[in-house]
DNA sequence: GGCAAGGTTATCAAATTGTTAACTAAACTA
DNA sequence: TAGTTTAGTTAACAATTTGATAACCTTGCC
């Protein structure tokens, strides 16, 4: 499955802050992007779809609240963690930031180590670990991600990597429709650009190899696992 | 769907703190349990399996770190949020608390409102399927946008995209009359220009497919969902 | 009857997906 | 390392589904 490094965007107008936070995040193995104002933050966010965005409240062009509000109104950033930073240590901003959809709110001066711990704690909590490496069993179909294989009626079917990942994604939530975009970002990653018919071809290969109707097309919307 | 109140356990040796936090949490609709030391915290936790535990670090019998460590070693509390409180404002405790598995770390003195915001933000983030909320249920008719399907009396009816979107729009507010213009802009968008009879044709298809009288015509005005 | 509003149906165009084959990249093998 | 196999992607075209419209029908009302 998608094993790209976790992407974090830092938006702050103080270069020193950016530098020191970047340093610690990079050392911890994250992929880091930066922005020096609110508009750039939105641009970079749209471009990279980071997993976490660290937003200073007081920034030029658009402040952190505005950026936060924008991000939260956009489905693309549903799963993106937002950590707000501010030098203003007042209760009202704190609450406002969280109510606008922020996931954490940290007062400056910042200890980079504490910030890192907090981000790590957030990621730990939202890890859908429960499903990782979990064998999926539906009727006589077994999908085992630890071995990258599927067993149907006792017969092992070997799927290629992408095929397997696509099937696993859909089967992890039977019945739920996955939009083509979701499938692309989950299986192929956000950076990879592949053509329109790629998903279809993989779906077809799965259908042929398994020989059962397990993936249903929802025209104009996406695909779902139904079995 | 989970309709039980969310359970929160507060463990602190200062009765004043317990009282003020309890007050705010109860007002916010949570079910509250309390403990005055670490041992009692563990007992109450085992007894009620709360969704969130607020732990003071400095407590008699067992301190917050110990309790946190215990909870995290126990699968029963996998999904339990842990918020640590402390009067000690030092970086090392902060990091230690998060590394032991705490989900948040808040310094005293505490603003109950801020604490409540933070807890709410945590719960919001770990909510599994935001989509589950959007399922519409009326008598024996289910309209599930995450699965793009309708179930009537146990029978699945497959609607086309526009049909489904139209039905979902109307059914989201049963009884309310939607003007033709509203329907056009919601389902077709503001840029698309379609003819007069288009809505009628789609309404008809829904009526035929579901086989029930669920969409009522309001002559000269629009349509409404009534069932 | 004449009019207005909506219902019904058939038809055609447009959008979307399915299928196949060819091409490219990566992994494997000797 | 060159040759070979396998996986992944793309392009082209076929098949299918969906959506929009026109034409005509029905109903209610004056």
Short mmCIF file of C-alpha atoms (C1' of nucleotides) in Angstrom, two decimals:
data_model
loop_
_atom_site.label_atom_id
_atom_site.label_comp_id
_atom_site.label_asym_id
_atom_site.label_seq_id
_atom_site.Cartn_x
_atom_site.Cartn_y
_atom_site.Cartn_z
CA UNK A 1 0.00 0.00 0.00
CA UNK A 2 0.98 3.62 -0.04
CA UNK A 3 4.20 3.81 1.91
CA UNK A 4 5.32 7.29 0.94
CA UNK A 5 6.70 9.37 3.76
CA UNK A 6 4.24 11.40 5.76
CA UNK A 7 3.96 14.91 4.36
CA UNK A 8 3.82 17.97 6.59
CA UNK A 9 3.32 21.54 5.49
CA UNK A 10 4.56 24.35 7.73
CA UNK A 11 3.15 27.81 7.21
CA UNK A 12 4.69 30.64 9.17
CA UNK A 13 5.99 34.07 8.23
CA UNK A 14 8.99 33.80 10.50
CA UNK A 15 11.82 32.03 8.67
CA UNK A 16 13.47 31.07 11.96
CA UNK A 17 10.44 29.16 13.11
CA UNK A 18 10.14 27.38 9.79
CA UNK A 19 13.76 26.46 9.87
CA UNK A 20 13.83 24.99 13.33
CA UNK A 21 10.59 23.08 12.95
CA UNK A 22 11.61 21.79 9.53
CA UNK A 23 14.86 20.57 10.96
CA UNK A 24 13.17 18.49 13.61
CA UNK A 25 10.48 17.15 11.33
CA UNK A 26 12.97 16.15 8.65
CA UNK A 27 15.11 14.45 11.24
CA UNK A 28 12.04 12.52 12.34
CA UNK A 29 11.60 11.27 8.78
CA UNK A 30 8.75 13.42 7.55
CA UNK A 31 8.63 15.04 4.14
CA UNK A 32 8.40 18.78 4.71
CA UNK A 33 6.92 21.61 2.67
CA UNK A 34 6.87 25.23 3.70
CA UNK A 35 4.88 28.38 3.05
CA UNK A 36 5.49 31.92 4.22
CA UNK A 37 1.94 33.20 4.14
CA UNK A 38 -1.65 32.04 4.05
CA UNK A 39 -2.07 32.12 0.29
CA UNK A 40 1.05 30.13 -0.28
CA UNK A 41 -0.11 27.68 2.38
CA UNK A 42 -3.30 26.99 0.44
CA UNK A 43 -1.40 26.64 -2.82
CA UNK A 44 1.08 24.20 -1.39
CA UNK A 45 -1.68 22.30 0.35
CA UNK A 46 -3.60 21.87 -2.89
CA UNK A 47 -0.45 20.84 -4.63
CA UNK A 48 0.77 18.22 -2.17
CA UNK A 49 -2.23 17.22 -0.04
CA UNK A 50 -0.11 16.97 3.10
CA UNK A 51 -1.05 14.70 5.97
CA UNK A 52 -0.58 17.49 8.46
CA UNK A 53 -0.46 21.27 8.22
CA UNK A 54 1.13 23.43 10.86
CA UNK A 55 -0.42 26.88 10.62
CA UNK A 56 0.68 30.05 12.29
CA UNK A 57 -2.35 32.17 13.13
CA UNK A 58 -0.79 35.50 12.35
CA UNK A 59 0.40 35.42 8.78
CA UNK A 60 0.25 37.85 5.87
CA UNK A 61 -2.32 37.57 3.07
CA UNK A 62 -4.54 35.08 4.85
CA UNK A 63 -4.32 34.31 8.54
CA UNK A 64 -4.30 30.85 10.03
CA UNK A 65 -8.00 30.91 10.88
CA UNK A 66 -8.93 31.71 7.31
CA UNK A 67 -6.67 29.02 5.95
CA UNK A 68 -8.04 26.52 8.46
CA UNK A 69 -11.58 27.40 7.53
CA UNK A 70 -10.81 27.03 3.86
CA UNK A 71 -9.15 23.67 4.32
CA UNK A 72 -12.02 22.34 6.37
CA UNK A 73 -14.56 23.37 3.76
CA UNK A 74 -12.74 21.24 1.25
CA UNK A 75 -13.14 17.51 1.12
CA UNK A 76 -9.62 17.09 -0.18
CA UNK A 77 -8.33 17.91 3.29
CA UNK A 78 -10.77 15.84 5.32
CA UNK A 79 -8.04 13.70 6.74
CA UNK A 80 -5.42 16.38 7.01
CA UNK A 81 -4.42 17.21 10.56
CA UNK A 82 -4.27 20.91 11.31
CA UNK A 83 -2.09 22.20 14.11
CA UNK A 84 -2.47 25.88 14.90
CA UNK A 85 0.34 27.94 16.37
CA UNK A 86 0.07 31.31 17.98
CA UNK A 87 1.91 33.78 20.14
CA UNK A 88 -1.43 35.06 21.43
CA UNK A 89 -2.13 33.05 24.52
CA UNK A 90 -5.82 33.78 24.78
CA UNK A 91 -8.62 31.42 25.44
CA UNK A 92 -10.92 32.78 22.75
CA UNK A 93 -8.46 32.15 19.89
CA UNK A 94 -7.73 28.74 21.27
CA UNK A 95 -11.38 27.75 21.21
CA UNK A 96 -11.99 29.43 17.89
CA UNK A 97 -9.12 27.55 16.29
CA UNK A 98 -10.42 24.21 17.46
CA UNK A 99 -13.97 25.03 16.47
CA UNK A 100 -12.88 25.96 12.98
CA UNK A 101 -11.63 22.42 12.66
CA UNK A 102 -8.12 22.57 14.04
CA UNK A 103 -6.87 19.34 15.58
CA UNK A 104 -4.41 20.92 17.96
CA UNK A 105 -3.51 24.35 19.18
CA UNK A 106 -0.06 25.15 20.48
CA UNK A 107 1.17 28.38 22.04
CA UNK A 108 4.46 29.96 21.12
CA UNK A 109 7.21 29.90 22.16
CA UNK A 110 7.32 26.41 20.77
CA UNK A 111 9.46 23.57 21.87
CA UNK A 112 10.08 21.68 18.64
CA UNK A 113 10.34 18.44 20.56
CA UNK A 114 6.97 18.97 22.18
CA UNK A 115 5.44 19.90 18.86
CA UNK A 116 6.88 16.76 17.33
CA UNK A 117 5.51 14.65 20.20
CA UNK A 118 2.10 16.16 19.77
CA UNK A 119 2.06 15.55 16.03
CA UNK A 120 3.23 12.00 16.57
CA UNK A 121 0.49 11.46 19.13
CA UNK A 122 -2.11 12.74 16.68
CA UNK A 123 -0.86 10.48 13.90
CA UNK A 124 -0.78 7.55 16.27
CA UNK A 125 -4.38 8.12 17.18
CA UNK A 126 -5.70 8.38 13.64
CA UNK A 127 -3.74 5.42 12.32
CA UNK A 128 -6.36 3.07 11.01
CA UNK A 129 -4.02 0.35 12.23
CA UNK A 130 -6.94 -1.80 13.04
CA UNK A 131 -7.34 -2.60 9.38
CA UNK A 132 -3.72 -2.86 8.41
CA UNK A 133 -2.49 -6.33 7.85
CA UNK A 134 -5.89 -7.54 8.73
CA UNK A 135 -7.20 -10.51 6.87
CA UNK A 136 -10.51 -9.83 5.20
CA UNK A 137 -12.97 -12.70 5.07
CA UNK A 138 -16.19 -12.53 3.12
CA UNK A 139 -18.03 -15.77 2.54
CA UNK A 140 -15.56 -18.02 0.72
CA UNK A 141 -13.17 -15.23 -0.20
CA UNK A 142 -10.10 -14.50 1.89
CA UNK A 143 -7.91 -11.49 1.28
CA UNK A 144 -4.66 -11.67 3.18
CA UNK A 145 -2.50 -8.55 2.95
CA UNK A 146 0.34 -10.01 4.95
CA UNK A 147 0.88 -12.55 2.22
CA UNK A 148 -0.49 -10.53 -0.67
CA UNK A 149 -2.78 -13.30 -1.74
CA UNK A 150 -6.43 -14.10 -2.09
CA UNK A 151 -8.07 -17.44 -1.55
CA UNK A 152 -11.38 -18.20 -3.17
CA UNK A 153 -12.97 -21.56 -2.48
CA UNK A 154 -9.64 -22.89 -1.35
CA UNK A 155 -7.95 -21.82 -4.55
CA UNK A 156 -5.16 -19.30 -4.26
CA UNK A 157 -5.30 -16.49 -6.76
CA UNK A 158 -2.20 -14.42 -7.21
CA UNK A 159 -2.86 -10.78 -7.86
CA UNK A 160 -0.26 -8.23 -8.86
CA UNK A 161 0.62 -5.54 -6.36
CA UNK A 162 -1.66 -2.79 -7.64
CA UNK A 163 -4.46 -5.24 -8.25
CA UNK A 164 -4.20 -6.51 -4.73
CA UNK A 165 -4.01 -3.08 -3.20
CA UNK A 166 -7.04 -1.95 -5.13
CA UNK A 167 -9.04 -5.00 -4.09
CA UNK A 168 -7.93 -4.66 -0.50
CA UNK A 169 -8.89 -1.02 -0.36
CA UNK A 170 -12.40 -1.69 -1.61
CA UNK A 171 -12.91 -4.87 0.39
CA UNK A 172 -11.86 -3.21 3.63
CA UNK A 173 -15.16 -1.35 3.54
CA UNK A 174 -17.62 -3.53 1.68
CA UNK A 175 -20.48 -1.64 0.13
CA UNK A 176 -18.88 1.73 0.39
CA UNK A 177 -18.41 3.48 -2.92
CA UNK A 178 -14.90 4.73 -3.53
CA UNK A 179 -14.60 7.66 -5.88
CA UNK A 180 -12.04 7.34 -8.62
CA UNK A 181 -10.04 10.07 -6.96
CA UNK A 182 -10.02 8.27 -3.66
CA UNK A 183 -8.82 5.12 -5.31
CA UNK A 184 -6.10 6.99 -7.13
CA UNK A 185 -4.82 8.69 -4.01
CA UNK A 186 -5.00 5.58 -1.86
CA UNK A 187 -3.51 3.11 -4.28
CA UNK A 188 -1.37 5.25 -6.53
CA UNK A 189 -0.61 8.15 -4.17
CA UNK A 190 -1.29 11.80 -4.62
CA UNK A 191 1.77 12.61 -6.64
CA UNK A 192 1.43 9.97 -9.27
CA UNK A 193 -0.53 10.93 -12.33
CA UNK A 194 -1.97 8.06 -14.28
CA UNK A 195 -4.46 7.94 -17.08
CA UNK A 196 -8.18 7.58 -16.97
CA UNK A 197 -8.46 3.97 -17.94
CA UNK A 198 -5.86 2.64 -15.53
CA UNK A 199 -8.29 1.94 -12.74
CA UNK A 200 -10.70 0.20 -15.09
CA UNK A 201 -8.00 -2.04 -16.46
CA UNK A 202 -6.98 -3.11 -12.98
CA UNK A 203 -10.55 -3.69 -11.97
CA UNK A 204 -10.97 -5.85 -15.00
CA UNK A 205 -7.90 -7.89 -14.18
CA UNK A 206 -9.21 -8.52 -10.69
CA UNK A 207 -12.58 -9.56 -12.03
CA UNK A 208 -10.97 -11.91 -14.52
CA UNK A 209 -8.54 -13.45 -12.07
CA UNK A 210 -11.06 -14.04 -9.31
CA UNK A 211 -13.79 -14.94 -11.74
CA UNK A 212 -16.51 -13.58 -9.51
CA UNK A 213 -18.62 -10.46 -9.42
CA UNK A 214 -17.10 -8.78 -6.43
CA UNK A 215 -16.49 -5.28 -7.68
CA UNK A 216 -19.48 -3.26 -8.74
CA UNK A 217 -19.35 -0.22 -10.93
CA UNK A 218 -21.30 2.83 -9.85
CA UNK A 219 -21.43 4.85 -13.01
CA UNK A 220 -20.29 8.41 -12.76
CA UNK A 221 -19.20 7.81 -9.19
CA UNK A 222 -16.71 5.01 -8.64
CA UNK A 223 -16.43 1.37 -7.61
CA UNK A 224 -17.42 -0.65 -4.60
CA UNK A 225 -16.80 -4.10 -3.25
CA UNK A 226 -19.96 -6.13 -3.08
CA UNK A 227 -19.95 -9.83 -2.45
CA UNK B 1 -25.52 3.73 15.35
CA UNK B 2 -23.98 4.51 18.71
CA UNK B 3 -26.50 6.58 20.60
CA UNK B 4 -25.27 6.10 24.13
CA UNK B 5 -23.81 9.20 25.70
CA UNK B 6 -20.06 9.51 25.52
CA UNK B 7 -18.45 8.48 28.81
CA UNK B 8 -15.64 10.49 30.37
CA UNK B 9 -13.70 9.63 33.49
CA UNK B 10 -11.98 12.42 35.42
CA UNK B 11 -9.21 11.50 37.83
CA UNK B 12 -7.79 14.23 40.03
CA UNK B 13 -7.10 14.54 43.73
CA UNK B 14 -8.36 18.10 43.89
CA UNK B 15 -12.14 18.08 44.41
CA UNK B 16 -12.44 21.61 43.05
CA UNK B 17 -10.94 20.63 39.74
CA UNK B 18 -13.18 17.59 39.48
CA UNK B 19 -16.20 19.66 40.26
CA UNK B 20 -15.61 22.38 37.73
CA UNK B 21 -14.63 20.05 34.93
CA UNK B 22 -17.55 17.71 35.66
CA UNK B 23 -19.91 20.64 35.52
CA UNK B 24 -18.79 21.64 32.06
CA UNK B 25 -18.69 18.12 30.70
CA UNK B 26 -22.13 17.27 32.02
CA UNK B 27 -23.48 20.47 30.52
CA UNK B 28 -22.01 19.42 27.20
CA UNK B 29 -23.94 16.16 27.38
CA UNK B 30 -21.24 13.71 28.40
CA UNK B 31 -21.70 11.02 31.02
CA UNK B 32 -19.14 11.69 33.73
CA UNK B 33 -17.34 9.42 36.21
CA UNK B 34 -14.78 10.57 38.72
CA UNK B 35 -11.85 9.19 40.68
CA UNK B 36 -9.75 10.82 43.35
CA UNK B 37 -6.54 8.82 42.88
CA UNK B 38 -4.75 6.56 40.45
CA UNK B 39 -6.04 3.28 41.80
CA UNK B 40 -9.60 4.42 41.77
CA UNK B 41 -9.07 5.71 38.23
CA UNK B 42 -8.07 2.25 37.05
CA UNK B 43 -11.00 0.64 38.88
CA UNK B 44 -13.52 3.02 37.39
CA UNK B 45 -11.95 2.67 33.99
CA UNK B 46 -12.26 -1.11 34.08
CA UNK B 47 -15.79 -0.81 35.30
CA UNK B 48 -17.10 1.66 32.70
CA UNK B 49 -14.66 1.56 29.77
CA UNK B 50 -14.97 5.29 29.25
CA UNK B 51 -14.39 6.89 25.85
CA UNK B 52 -12.04 9.43 27.36
CA UNK B 53 -10.05 9.65 30.56
CA UNK B 54 -8.77 12.91 31.97
CA UNK B 55 -5.81 12.14 34.20
CA UNK B 56 -4.02 14.41 36.57
CA UNK B 57 -0.33 13.54 36.67
CA UNK B 58 0.19 14.10 40.35
CA UNK B 59 -2.21 11.88 42.21
CA UNK B 60 -1.95 9.67 45.26
CA UNK B 61 -1.52 5.89 45.05
CA UNK B 62 -0.64 5.83 41.38
CA UNK B 63 0.33 8.88 39.41
CA UNK B 64 -1.04 9.78 35.99
CA UNK B 65 1.92 8.35 34.11
CA UNK B 66 1.50 4.99 35.76
CA UNK B 67 -2.20 4.94 35.08
CA UNK B 68 -1.62 5.97 31.47
CA UNK B 69 0.96 3.24 31.01
CA UNK B 70 -1.36 0.68 32.52
CA UNK B 71 -4.27 1.70 30.31
CA UNK B 72 -2.15 1.60 27.20
CA UNK B 73 -0.92 -1.89 27.95
CA UNK B 74 -4.49 -3.07 28.01
CA UNK B 75 -6.41 -3.73 24.85
CA UNK B 76 -9.67 -2.82 26.55
CA UNK B 77 -8.61 0.82 26.41
CA UNK B 78 -7.25 0.87 22.87
CA UNK B 79 -9.79 3.39 21.76
CA UNK B 80 -9.94 5.38 24.95
CA UNK B 81 -8.64 8.90 24.64
CA UNK B 82 -6.28 9.93 27.41
CA UNK B 83 -5.86 13.59 28.32
CA UNK B 84 -3.14 14.34 30.83
CA UNK B 85 -3.25 17.34 33.14
CA UNK B 86 -0.43 18.78 35.12
CA UNK B 87 0.64 21.80 37.09
CA UNK B 88 4.25 21.06 36.20
CA UNK B 89 4.91 22.98 33.05
CA UNK B 90 8.01 21.18 31.96
CA UNK B 91 8.88 19.88 28.56
CA UNK B 92 10.10 16.48 29.73
CA UNK B 93 6.80 15.52 31.39
CA UNK B 94 4.91 16.76 28.40
CA UNK B 95 6.86 14.53 26.04
CA UNK B 96 6.83 11.62 28.46
CA UNK B 97 3.07 11.81 28.79
CA UNK B 98 2.56 11.71 25.05
CA UNK B 99 5.08 8.94 24.59
CA UNK B 100 3.37 6.82 27.17
CA UNK B 101 0.32 6.95 24.96
CA UNK B 102 -1.46 10.10 26.04
CA UNK B 103 -3.53 11.77 23.37
CA UNK B 104 -3.33 15.26 24.76
CA UNK B 105 -1.44 17.07 27.46
CA UNK B 106 -2.84 20.18 29.07
CA UNK B 107 -1.15 22.45 31.60
CA UNK B 108 -2.92 23.74 34.65
CA UNK B 109 -4.41 26.16 35.38
CA UNK B 110 -7.11 24.77 33.15
CA UNK B 111 -9.78 26.63 31.33
CA UNK B 112 -12.70 24.20 31.33
CA UNK B 113 -13.90 25.62 28.05
CA UNK B 114 -10.57 25.06 26.39
CA UNK B 115 -10.40 21.55 27.79
CA UNK B 116 -13.86 20.85 26.45
CA UNK B 117 -12.88 22.21 23.02
CA UNK B 118 -9.82 20.02 22.95
CA UNK B 119 -11.76 16.92 23.90
CA UNK B 120 -14.38 17.70 21.31
CA UNK B 121 -11.68 18.16 18.69
CA UNK B 122 -10.19 14.78 19.57
CA UNK B 123 -13.55 13.03 19.35
CA UNK B 124 -14.28 14.73 16.07
CA UNK B 125 -11.04 13.47 14.64
CA UNK B 126 -11.53 9.86 15.67
CA UNK B 127 -15.11 9.66 14.49
CA UNK B 128 -14.93 6.83 12.01
CA UNK B 129 -17.32 7.43 9.16
CA UNK B 130 -18.55 10.93 8.76
CA UNK B 131 -20.69 9.45 6.02
CA UNK B 132 -22.68 7.31 8.34
CA UNK B 133 -24.43 10.40 9.51
CA UNK B 134 -25.79 11.08 6.10
CA UNK B 135 -27.83 7.91 5.80
CA UNK B 136 -31.50 8.73 5.51
CA UNK B 137 -33.97 6.33 7.06
CA UNK B 138 -37.70 6.74 6.68
CA UNK B 139 -39.83 3.79 7.68
CA UNK B 140 -38.68 0.92 5.47
CA UNK B 141 -36.76 3.10 3.03
CA UNK B 142 -33.02 3.64 3.43
CA UNK B 143 -31.05 6.06 1.31
CA UNK B 144 -27.32 5.65 1.75
CA UNK B 145 -25.15 8.10 -0.14
CA UNK B 146 -21.91 6.45 0.92
CA UNK B 147 -23.03 3.34 -0.87
CA UNK B 148 -25.07 5.10 -3.51
CA UNK B 149 -27.98 2.80 -3.00
CA UNK B 150 -31.51 2.73 -1.74
CA UNK B 151 -33.08 -0.13 0.13
CA UNK B 152 -36.83 -0.50 0.27
CA UNK B 153 -38.26 -3.39 2.25
CA UNK B 154 -34.94 -5.12 2.08
CA UNK B 155 -34.76 -4.83 -1.68
CA UNK B 156 -31.91 -2.83 -3.15
CA UNK B 157 -32.90 -0.43 -5.87
CA UNK B 158 -30.18 0.92 -8.08
CA UNK B 159 -30.70 4.49 -9.16
CA UNK B 160 -28.61 6.37 -11.69
CA UNK B 161 -26.42 9.18 -10.44
CA UNK B 162 -28.77 12.07 -11.14
CA UNK B 163 -31.76 10.13 -9.94
CA UNK B 164 -30.03 9.31 -6.70
CA UNK B 165 -28.84 12.84 -6.16
CA UNK B 166 -32.30 14.20 -6.77
CA UNK B 167 -33.90 11.74 -4.37
CA UNK B 168 -31.25 12.39 -1.76
CA UNK B 169 -31.74 16.12 -1.98
CA UNK B 170 -35.46 15.89 -1.45
CA UNK B 171 -35.32 13.19 1.19
CA UNK B 172 -32.76 15.08 3.24
CA UNK B 173 -35.58 17.41 4.24
CA UNK B 174 -38.80 15.43 4.11
CA UNK B 175 -41.86 17.54 3.61
CA UNK B 176 -40.02 20.60 2.45
CA UNK B 177 -40.97 21.76 -1.01
CA UNK B 178 -38.04 22.33 -3.35
CA UNK B 179 -38.59 24.79 -6.14
CA UNK B 180 -37.64 23.63 -9.58
CA UNK B 181 -34.86 26.19 -9.59
CA UNK B 182 -33.45 24.90 -6.33
CA UNK B 183 -33.43 21.38 -7.63
CA UNK B 184 -31.72 22.47 -10.81
CA UNK B 185 -28.98 24.35 -9.03
CA UNK B 186 -28.42 21.64 -6.43
CA UNK B 187 -28.43 18.63 -8.66
CA UNK B 188 -27.38 20.04 -12.00
CA UNK B 189 -25.33 23.01 -10.87
CA UNK B 190 -25.70 26.62 -11.76
CA UNK B 191 -23.82 26.53 -15.02
CA UNK B 192 -25.74 23.73 -16.63
CA UNK B 193 -28.82 24.69 -18.55
CA UNK B 194 -31.35 21.95 -19.05
CA UNK B 195 -34.87 21.95 -20.33
CA UNK B 196 -38.15 22.12 -18.49
CA UNK B 197 -39.14 18.53 -18.58
CA UNK B 198 -35.82 17.12 -17.42
CA UNK B 199 -36.68 17.17 -13.73
CA UNK B 200 -40.05 15.56 -14.37
CA UNK B 201 -38.46 12.74 -16.29
CA UNK B 202 -36.06 12.01 -13.48
CA UNK B 203 -38.79 12.19 -10.89
CA UNK B 204 -40.71 9.71 -12.92
CA UNK B 205 -37.78 7.31 -13.12
CA UNK B 206 -37.40 7.42 -9.35
CA UNK B 207 -41.09 6.75 -8.87
CA UNK B 208 -40.99 3.83 -11.26
CA UNK B 209 -37.84 2.30 -9.82
CA UNK B 210 -38.89 2.54 -6.20
CA UNK B 211 -42.50 1.73 -6.98
CA UNK B 212 -43.81 3.87 -4.15
CA UNK B 213 -45.33 7.29 -3.82
CA UNK B 214 -42.48 9.09 -2.16
CA UNK B 215 -42.17 12.22 -4.23
CA UNK B 216 -45.16 14.51 -4.28
CA UNK B 217 -45.80 17.16 -6.86
CA UNK B 218 -46.71 20.60 -5.64
CA UNK B 219 -48.30 22.15 -8.66
CA UNK B 220 -46.83 25.41 -9.79
CA UNK B 221 -44.15 25.20 -7.13
CA UNK B 222 -41.95 22.14 -7.14
CA UNK B 223 -41.54 18.74 -5.54
CA UNK B 224 -41.23 17.37 -2.05
CA UNK B 225 -40.34 14.09 -0.43
CA UNK B 226 -43.26 12.62 1.47
CA UNK B 227 -43.30 9.13 2.79
"C1'" DG C 1 -63.48 23.78 -25.17
"C1'" DG C 2 -59.21 26.06 -24.10
"C1'" DC C 3 -55.48 26.65 -21.18
"C1'" DA C 4 -51.81 25.57 -17.90
"C1'" DA C 5 -49.07 22.37 -15.50
"C1'" DG C 6 -47.28 18.20 -15.13
"C1'" DG C 7 -46.82 13.04 -16.79
"C1'" DT C 8 -45.17 9.70 -20.14
"C1'" DT C 9 -42.65 7.79 -23.73
"C1'" DA C 10 -39.35 7.20 -27.38
"C1'" DT C 11 -35.34 8.66 -29.32
"C1'" DC C 12 -30.82 10.38 -29.79
"C1'" DA C 13 -26.54 12.33 -28.05
"C1'" DA C 14 -23.19 12.40 -24.59
"C1'" DA C 15 -20.70 10.50 -20.99
"C1'" DT C 16 -18.73 6.66 -18.97
"C1'" DT C 17 -16.86 2.30 -18.67
"C1'" DG C 18 -15.18 -2.27 -20.72
"C1'" DT C 19 -11.94 -4.61 -23.50
"C1'" DT C 20 -8.01 -5.61 -26.00
"C1'" DA C 21 -3.53 -5.00 -27.57
"C1'" DA C 22 0.65 -2.68 -27.66
"C1'" DC C 23 4.15 -0.36 -25.31
"C1'" DT C 24 7.26 0.69 -21.30
"C1'" DA C 25 9.42 -0.15 -16.97
"C1'" DA C 26 10.85 -3.11 -13.49
"C1'" DA C 27 12.25 -7.49 -11.74
"C1'" DC C 28 14.26 -11.72 -12.48
"C1'" DT C 29 17.41 -15.19 -14.53
"C1'" DA C 30 21.02 -17.33 -16.55
"C1'" DT D 1 24.91 -7.93 -18.33
"C1'" DA D 2 21.75 -9.33 -21.93
"C1'" DG D 3 17.71 -11.70 -22.35
"C1'" DT D 4 13.35 -12.86 -20.38
"C1'" DT D 5 9.41 -12.52 -17.75
"C1'" DT D 6 6.07 -9.82 -15.25
"C1'" DA D 7 3.66 -5.72 -13.97
"C1'" DG D 8 1.90 -1.33 -15.05
"C1'" DT D 9 0.26 2.08 -18.22
"C1'" DT D 10 -1.69 3.88 -22.27
"C1'" DA D 11 -4.32 4.19 -26.47
"C1'" DA D 12 -7.95 2.95 -29.40
"C1'" DC D 13 -12.20 1.36 -30.00
"C1'" DA D 14 -16.56 -1.12 -28.57
"C1'" DA D 15 -20.31 -1.47 -25.53
"C1'" DT D 16 -23.17 0.31 -22.28
"C1'" DT D 17 -25.51 3.51 -19.50
"C1'" DT D 18 -27.22 7.80 -18.62
"C1'" DG D 19 -29.22 12.21 -19.55
"C1'" DA D 20 -31.82 15.54 -22.26
"C1'" DT D 21 -35.28 16.69 -25.34
"C1'" DA D 22 -39.28 16.63 -28.14
"C1'" DA D 23 -43.67 15.15 -28.87
"C1'" DC D 24 -47.64 13.81 -27.17
"C1'" DC D 25 -50.97 12.56 -23.29
"C1'" DT D 26 -53.57 13.47 -19.04
"C1'" DT D 27 -55.61 16.16 -15.58
"C1'" DG D 28 -57.75 20.00 -13.40
"C1'" DC D 29 -59.72 24.34 -13.83
"C1'" DC D 30 -61.96 28.44 -15.81
#
